[in-house]
Amino acid sequence: MTTPSDVPEPTEADLPLAGRTALVTGGSRGIGRAIALALAADGATVAINYRRDAESAAATVADIEALGAVGRAYAASSDVPDEVAAMAEAIQADLGPVDLLVCNAGIASRGGTVAQTELGELDRLMRTHVYGAFQLCGALLPGMRTRPRGDVVVISSVAARQLAAHMAPYGMAKVALEAMALTLAKEERNNGIHVNVVAPGLVDTEMGRRLVKGVMGIDDMSTLDASSPFGRVCRPEDIAEVVRFLAGPSAGYVTGQIVTVDGGG
Ligand SMILES: NC(=O)c1ccc[n+]([C@@H]2O[C@H](COP(=O)([O-])OP(=O)(O)OC[C@H]3O[C@@H](n4cnc5c(N)ncnc54)[C@H](OP(=O)(O)O)[C@@H]3O)[C@@H](O)[C@H]2O)c1
């Protein structure tokens, strides 16, 4: 019979992110939630950010804590600078410097053409995806530079390369987000900070399901499994595993990269 004293203590190899503090924006649901749980499973303290769904945020924090990690939730809309500034200050006061930032919070655009789209929608997409991430980098990088290693991972999309019709605000926002990340990689390399981009294709989340319903009229995403690469639609965990690798010791010499996770297109 196994007794508690027979159970080995987790080693550094089991918890490669022990001692690190992560912030995952939009970490309450979907891809961000899966990333938050993967980082917590590797031993990181994880702050998640959300906009308004406090119930999902609390459930994700409970799941982080069930993994034995410290979890906290912070409400702030990434397109409201005062809220982002207050959140960055609160997280650092509560948990110390953030050395692993995942810029994941995002919204879809409405599907109009360039000619049909109001400037206000473009503004909202740019502020949500790009300005929030840009502002957070400014607020967190001074603390991150004091840590042995720093990571910034931004969640972009294959949309940044497809630049498909009817998706200009979303595609433009993701292109700008990638531009920020690849510039930052060059600026912060000498400070020990890695900056990488993960670009998913279609993923089974609320955003993915809404897209499939809107474009194809399909209610049940699993009907796309048979025609998808590897016989299934991409899951949030497929994206989370790539983020976990990029932020971990196995990717100690990787920066300034765009990793596409779309099953090969
Ligand atoms: N799903 C896909 O097919 C797909 C494909 C490629 C890339 N992506 C990208 O992956 C990221 C995550 O998408 P997802 O599919 O997981 O979306 P999701 O299921 O709709 O979840 C979005 C998350 O972002 C948060 N959020 C939305 N607007 C926010 C704001 N203004 N400020 C702070 N948080 C905000 C939401 O919080 P609340 O619930 O509180 O609003 C939620 O936690 C996005 O950047 C998206 O563009 C998704």
Short mmCIF file of C-alpha atoms and ligand atoms in Angstrom, two decimals:
data_model
loop_
_atom_site.label_atom_id
_atom_site.label_comp_id
_atom_site.label_asym_id
_atom_site.label_seq_id
_atom_site.Cartn_x
_atom_site.Cartn_y
_atom_site.Cartn_z
CA MET A 1 0.00 0.00 0.00
CA THR A 2 1.25 3.50 -0.81
CA THR A 3 1.51 5.92 2.11
CA PRO A 4 1.76 9.72 1.76
CA SER A 5 5.48 9.55 2.63
CA ASP A 6 6.03 7.26 -0.40
CA VAL A 7 4.71 9.95 -2.77
CA PRO A 8 7.74 11.83 -4.10
CA GLU A 9 7.83 15.63 -3.78
CA PRO A 10 7.37 17.34 -7.18
CA THR A 11 10.78 18.14 -8.65
CA GLU A 12 11.85 21.11 -10.76
CA ALA A 13 11.38 18.89 -13.81
CA ASP A 14 7.74 18.28 -12.78
CA LEU A 15 7.09 21.99 -12.15
CA PRO A 16 9.28 23.87 -14.63
CA LEU A 17 7.40 27.15 -14.04
CA ALA A 18 7.63 27.08 -10.21
CA GLY A 19 8.53 30.51 -8.85
CA ARG A 20 7.16 32.32 -11.90
CA THR A 21 4.12 34.60 -12.02
CA ALA A 22 1.90 34.68 -15.09
CA LEU A 23 -0.85 36.99 -16.27
CA VAL A 24 -3.22 35.58 -18.90
CA THR A 25 -5.58 38.19 -20.34
CA GLY A 26 -8.98 36.82 -21.27
CA GLY A 27 -8.10 33.86 -19.05
CA SER A 28 -11.59 33.09 -17.81
CA ARG A 29 -12.85 31.10 -20.80
CA GLY A 30 -11.78 29.39 -24.01
CA ILE A 31 -8.14 29.44 -25.08
CA GLY A 32 -7.04 31.73 -22.21
CA ARG A 33 -8.53 29.37 -19.63
CA ALA A 34 -6.67 26.38 -21.09
CA ILE A 35 -3.41 28.40 -21.08
CA ALA A 36 -3.95 29.47 -17.46
CA LEU A 37 -4.46 25.84 -16.38
CA ALA A 38 -1.45 24.57 -18.33
CA LEU A 39 0.83 27.20 -16.73
CA ALA A 40 -0.60 26.43 -13.28
CA ALA A 41 -0.02 22.70 -13.83
CA ASP A 42 3.65 23.56 -14.44
CA GLY A 43 3.81 25.40 -11.10
CA ALA A 44 3.29 29.05 -12.06
CA THR A 45 1.25 31.45 -9.96
CA VAL A 46 -1.46 32.56 -12.39
CA ALA A 47 -3.41 35.81 -12.51
CA ILE A 48 -6.23 35.74 -15.00
CA ASN A 49 -7.94 38.77 -16.43
CA TYR A 50 -11.51 38.94 -17.69
CA ARG A 51 -13.94 41.64 -18.82
CA ARG A 52 -17.38 40.83 -17.34
CA ASP A 53 -17.96 37.08 -16.86
CA ALA A 54 -17.00 36.92 -13.17
CA GLU A 55 -18.54 33.47 -12.73
CA SER A 56 -16.30 31.84 -15.36
CA ALA A 57 -13.30 33.69 -13.92
CA ALA A 58 -14.03 32.35 -10.42
CA ALA A 59 -14.43 28.81 -11.79
CA THR A 60 -11.07 29.05 -13.56
CA VAL A 61 -9.37 30.32 -10.38
CA ALA A 62 -10.87 27.37 -8.47
CA ASP A 63 -9.46 24.99 -11.12
CA ILE A 64 -6.02 26.65 -10.88
CA GLU A 65 -6.07 26.20 -7.10
CA ALA A 66 -7.19 22.58 -7.46
CA LEU A 67 -3.89 22.03 -9.28
CA GLY A 68 -2.06 23.28 -6.18
CA ALA A 69 -1.12 26.65 -7.68
CA VAL A 70 -2.00 30.19 -6.61
CA GLY A 71 -4.71 31.78 -8.79
CA ARG A 72 -6.27 35.26 -8.80
CA ALA A 73 -8.82 36.94 -11.08
CA TYR A 74 -8.75 40.62 -12.10
CA ALA A 75 -11.55 42.38 -13.96
CA ALA A 76 -10.44 44.96 -16.55
CA SER A 77 -11.44 45.62 -20.11
CA SER A 78 -8.34 45.65 -22.30
CA ASP A 79 -9.75 48.57 -24.31
CA VAL A 80 -10.07 50.86 -21.26
CA PRO A 81 -6.62 52.29 -20.34
CA ASP A 82 -7.55 53.25 -16.75
CA GLU A 83 -8.76 49.71 -16.05
CA VAL A 84 -5.62 48.15 -17.56
CA ALA A 85 -3.36 50.47 -15.53
CA ALA A 86 -5.21 49.70 -12.29
CA MET A 87 -5.06 45.96 -12.99
CA ALA A 88 -1.30 46.00 -13.69
CA GLU A 89 -0.72 47.87 -10.45
CA ALA A 90 -2.97 45.56 -8.41
CA ILE A 91 -1.40 42.36 -9.75
CA GLN A 92 2.14 43.53 -9.02
CA ALA A 93 1.13 44.70 -5.54
CA ASP A 94 -0.53 41.33 -4.81
CA LEU A 95 1.86 38.91 -6.50
CA GLY A 96 5.09 40.78 -7.30
CA PRO A 97 6.57 41.21 -10.78
CA VAL A 98 4.88 39.34 -13.63
CA ASP A 99 7.48 37.38 -15.63
CA LEU A 100 5.11 35.58 -18.01
CA LEU A 101 2.54 37.67 -19.86
CA VAL A 102 0.07 36.04 -22.24
CA CYS A 103 -1.88 38.58 -24.32
CA ASN A 104 -4.92 36.53 -25.29
CA ALA A 105 -8.01 38.72 -24.70
CA GLY A 106 -9.85 39.26 -27.93
CA ILE A 107 -13.12 39.73 -29.74
CA ALA A 108 -14.30 38.97 -33.27
CA SER A 109 -15.31 41.57 -35.81
CA ARG A 110 -18.82 41.68 -37.24
CA GLY A 111 -18.16 40.44 -40.76
CA GLY A 112 -18.71 43.59 -42.80
CA THR A 113 -16.57 44.62 -45.76
CA VAL A 114 -14.16 47.55 -45.41
CA ALA A 115 -16.72 49.74 -47.18
CA GLN A 116 -19.48 48.70 -44.75
CA THR A 117 -17.52 48.91 -41.48
CA GLU A 118 -17.81 51.90 -39.17
CA LEU A 119 -14.60 53.45 -37.88
CA GLY A 120 -15.86 52.78 -34.34
CA GLU A 121 -15.70 49.02 -34.87
CA LEU A 122 -12.12 49.19 -36.14
CA ASP A 123 -11.25 51.36 -33.15
CA ARG A 124 -12.78 48.84 -30.72
CA LEU A 125 -10.92 45.89 -32.27
CA MET A 126 -7.59 47.73 -32.31
CA ARG A 127 -7.99 48.91 -28.73
CA THR A 128 -9.05 45.48 -27.45
CA HIS A 129 -6.37 43.38 -29.19
CA VAL A 130 -3.49 45.80 -29.59
CA TYR A 131 -3.65 48.81 -27.27
CA GLY A 132 -4.40 46.69 -24.19
CA ALA A 133 -1.44 44.40 -24.92
CA PHE A 134 0.84 47.35 -25.73
CA GLN A 135 -0.11 49.11 -22.49
CA LEU A 136 0.39 45.96 -20.40
CA CYS A 137 3.86 45.43 -21.86
CA GLY A 138 4.78 48.99 -20.87
CA ALA A 139 3.44 48.49 -17.35
CA LEU A 140 4.93 45.03 -16.70
CA LEU A 141 8.28 45.03 -18.53
CA PRO A 142 10.19 47.04 -15.86
CA GLY A 143 9.33 44.35 -13.29
CA MET A 144 9.87 41.52 -15.77
CA ARG A 145 13.42 42.74 -16.48
CA THR A 146 14.31 42.17 -12.82
CA ARG A 147 13.50 38.45 -13.09
CA PRO A 148 15.86 35.68 -14.25
CA ARG A 149 13.70 35.13 -17.34
CA GLY A 150 10.71 36.87 -18.89
CA ASP A 151 8.22 35.79 -21.53
CA VAL A 152 5.57 37.56 -23.52
CA VAL A 153 3.36 35.36 -25.69
CA VAL A 154 0.69 36.96 -27.85
CA ILE A 155 -2.22 34.99 -29.24
CA SER A 156 -2.73 36.06 -32.83
CA SER A 157 -4.53 34.10 -35.56
CA VAL A 158 -4.04 32.64 -39.03
CA ALA A 159 -6.29 35.59 -39.95
CA ALA A 160 -3.16 37.78 -39.83
CA ARG A 161 -1.89 35.95 -42.94
CA GLN A 162 -5.19 35.04 -44.64
CA LEU A 163 -6.51 38.63 -44.57
CA ALA A 164 -9.82 37.22 -45.73
CA ALA A 165 -12.65 39.36 -47.09
CA HIS A 166 -15.14 40.59 -44.46
CA MET A 167 -12.58 40.42 -41.64
CA ALA A 168 -10.59 43.65 -41.97
CA PRO A 169 -10.84 44.95 -38.36
CA TYR A 170 -9.87 41.54 -36.91
CA GLY A 171 -7.10 40.89 -39.45
CA MET A 172 -5.71 44.41 -39.04
CA ALA A 173 -5.68 44.06 -35.25
CA LYS A 174 -3.84 40.73 -35.37
CA VAL A 175 -1.27 42.04 -37.88
CA ALA A 176 -0.61 45.02 -35.57
CA LEU A 177 -0.36 42.73 -32.53
CA GLU A 178 2.23 40.59 -34.30
CA ALA A 179 4.17 43.70 -35.36
CA MET A 180 4.35 44.78 -31.73
CA ALA A 181 5.51 41.32 -30.59
CA LEU A 182 8.23 40.89 -33.21
CA THR A 183 9.56 44.39 -32.50
CA LEU A 184 9.51 43.75 -28.76
CA ALA A 185 11.44 40.49 -29.23
CA LYS A 186 14.36 42.46 -30.66
CA GLU A 187 14.13 45.19 -28.02
CA GLU A 188 13.99 42.90 -24.97
CA ARG A 189 16.31 40.02 -25.92
CA ASN A 190 19.21 41.63 -24.07
CA ASN A 191 17.00 41.81 -20.97
CA GLY A 192 16.43 38.04 -20.97
CA ILE A 193 12.86 38.38 -22.25
CA HIS A 194 11.46 36.06 -24.92
CA VAL A 195 8.60 37.27 -27.09
CA ASN A 196 6.69 34.87 -29.32
CA VAL A 197 3.42 34.69 -31.24
CA VAL A 198 1.01 31.76 -31.36
CA ALA A 199 -1.37 31.85 -34.31
CA PRO A 200 -4.30 29.42 -34.07
CA GLY A 201 -6.68 28.42 -36.84
CA LEU A 202 -10.28 27.63 -35.89
CA VAL A 203 -10.54 26.56 -32.22
CA ASP A 204 -13.55 25.09 -30.41
CA THR A 205 -14.44 27.99 -28.09
CA GLU A 206 -17.36 30.38 -27.82
CA MET A 207 -15.69 32.67 -30.38
CA GLY A 208 -15.00 29.74 -32.71
CA ARG A 209 -18.55 28.43 -32.38
CA ARG A 210 -20.03 31.88 -33.13
CA LEU A 211 -17.82 32.18 -36.21
CA VAL A 212 -18.84 28.77 -37.53
CA LYS A 213 -22.52 29.52 -36.89
CA GLY A 214 -22.27 32.93 -38.58
CA VAL A 215 -20.26 31.88 -41.63
CA MET A 216 -21.44 28.27 -42.20
CA GLY A 217 -24.74 28.13 -40.29
CA ILE A 218 -23.39 25.17 -38.25
CA ASP A 219 -24.57 24.82 -34.64
CA ASP A 220 -22.54 21.80 -33.60
CA MET A 221 -18.80 22.23 -34.11
CA SER A 222 -18.21 18.47 -33.85
CA THR A 223 -19.81 18.07 -37.29
CA LEU A 224 -16.56 19.60 -38.61
CA ASP A 225 -14.38 16.94 -36.98
CA ALA A 226 -14.35 14.52 -39.91
CA SER A 227 -13.23 17.19 -42.40
CA SER A 228 -10.64 18.71 -40.02
CA PRO A 229 -6.90 17.89 -39.87
CA PHE A 230 -6.25 14.83 -37.66
CA GLY A 231 -10.00 14.13 -37.54
CA ARG A 232 -10.95 16.83 -35.06
CA VAL A 233 -11.36 20.56 -34.64
CA CYS A 234 -8.50 22.22 -32.69
CA ARG A 235 -9.08 22.37 -28.93
CA PRO A 236 -8.02 25.15 -26.54
CA GLU A 237 -5.56 22.68 -24.97
CA ASP A 238 -3.73 22.33 -28.31
CA ILE A 239 -2.92 26.05 -28.13
CA ALA A 240 -2.12 25.93 -24.41
CA GLU A 241 0.49 23.19 -24.90
CA VAL A 242 2.38 25.39 -27.38
CA VAL A 243 2.33 28.37 -24.98
CA ARG A 244 3.55 26.12 -22.17
CA PHE A 245 6.45 24.97 -24.35
CA LEU A 246 7.38 28.52 -25.45
CA ALA A 247 7.41 29.82 -21.86
CA GLY A 248 9.26 26.82 -20.47
CA PRO A 249 12.89 25.75 -20.22
CA SER A 250 12.71 23.70 -23.44
CA ALA A 251 12.33 26.94 -25.43
CA GLY A 252 15.23 28.78 -23.78
CA TYR A 253 16.70 29.79 -27.16
CA VAL A 254 13.43 30.64 -28.96
CA THR A 255 12.25 34.20 -29.46
CA GLY A 256 10.68 36.34 -32.17
CA GLN A 257 8.80 33.40 -33.70
CA ILE A 258 5.28 32.94 -35.03
CA VAL A 259 4.03 29.43 -34.32
CA THR A 260 0.97 28.54 -36.37
CA VAL A 261 -1.30 25.94 -34.77
CA ASP A 262 -3.86 25.02 -37.40
CA GLY A 263 -3.20 21.35 -38.15
CA GLY A 264 -1.31 22.31 -41.30
CA GLY A 265 -3.92 24.64 -42.79
N1 LIG B 1 -11.52 30.57 -31.26
C1 LIG B 1 -10.87 30.68 -32.39
O1 LIG B 1 -11.24 30.05 -33.41
C2 LIG B 1 -9.64 31.56 -32.48
C3 LIG B 1 -8.81 31.42 -33.60
C4 LIG B 1 -7.66 32.20 -33.71
C5 LIG B 1 -7.35 33.10 -32.69
N2 LIG B 1 -8.18 33.23 -31.62
C6 LIG B 1 -7.81 34.23 -30.61
O2 LIG B 1 -7.65 33.59 -29.36
C7 LIG B 1 -7.97 34.51 -28.30
C8 LIG B 1 -8.98 33.87 -27.35
O3 LIG B 1 -10.15 33.56 -28.09
P1 LIG B 1 -11.26 32.52 -27.59
O4 LIG B 1 -11.68 31.77 -28.79
O5 LIG B 1 -10.78 31.79 -26.39
O6 LIG B 1 -12.41 33.55 -27.21
P2 LIG B 1 -13.64 33.44 -26.16
O7 LIG B 1 -13.96 32.02 -25.91
O8 LIG B 1 -14.68 34.36 -26.70
O9 LIG B 1 -13.01 34.06 -24.82
C9 LIG B 1 -12.59 35.40 -24.84
C10 LIG B 1 -11.92 35.75 -23.53
O10 LIG B 1 -11.42 37.10 -23.66
C11 LIG B 1 -12.05 37.91 -22.68
N3 LIG B 1 -12.26 39.24 -23.23
C12 LIG B 1 -12.98 39.61 -24.32
N4 LIG B 1 -12.93 40.94 -24.48
C13 LIG B 1 -12.15 41.43 -23.48
C14 LIG B 1 -11.71 42.70 -23.11
N5 LIG B 1 -12.08 43.80 -23.77
N6 LIG B 1 -10.90 42.82 -22.02
C15 LIG B 1 -10.52 41.74 -21.30
N7 LIG B 1 -10.92 40.50 -21.60
C16 LIG B 1 -11.72 40.34 -22.69
C17 LIG B 1 -13.33 37.22 -22.29
O11 LIG B 1 -13.74 37.64 -20.99
P3 LIG B 1 -15.33 37.87 -20.66
O12 LIG B 1 -15.98 36.54 -20.82
O13 LIG B 1 -15.36 38.38 -19.27
O14 LIG B 1 -15.79 38.88 -21.69
C18 LIG B 1 -12.85 35.75 -22.36
O15 LIG B 1 -12.12 35.44 -21.19
C19 LIG B 1 -8.49 35.79 -28.97
O16 LIG B 1 -7.45 36.74 -29.03
C20 LIG B 1 -8.85 35.32 -30.37
O17 LIG B 1 -8.76 36.36 -31.31
C21 LIG B 1 -9.32 32.49 -31.49
#
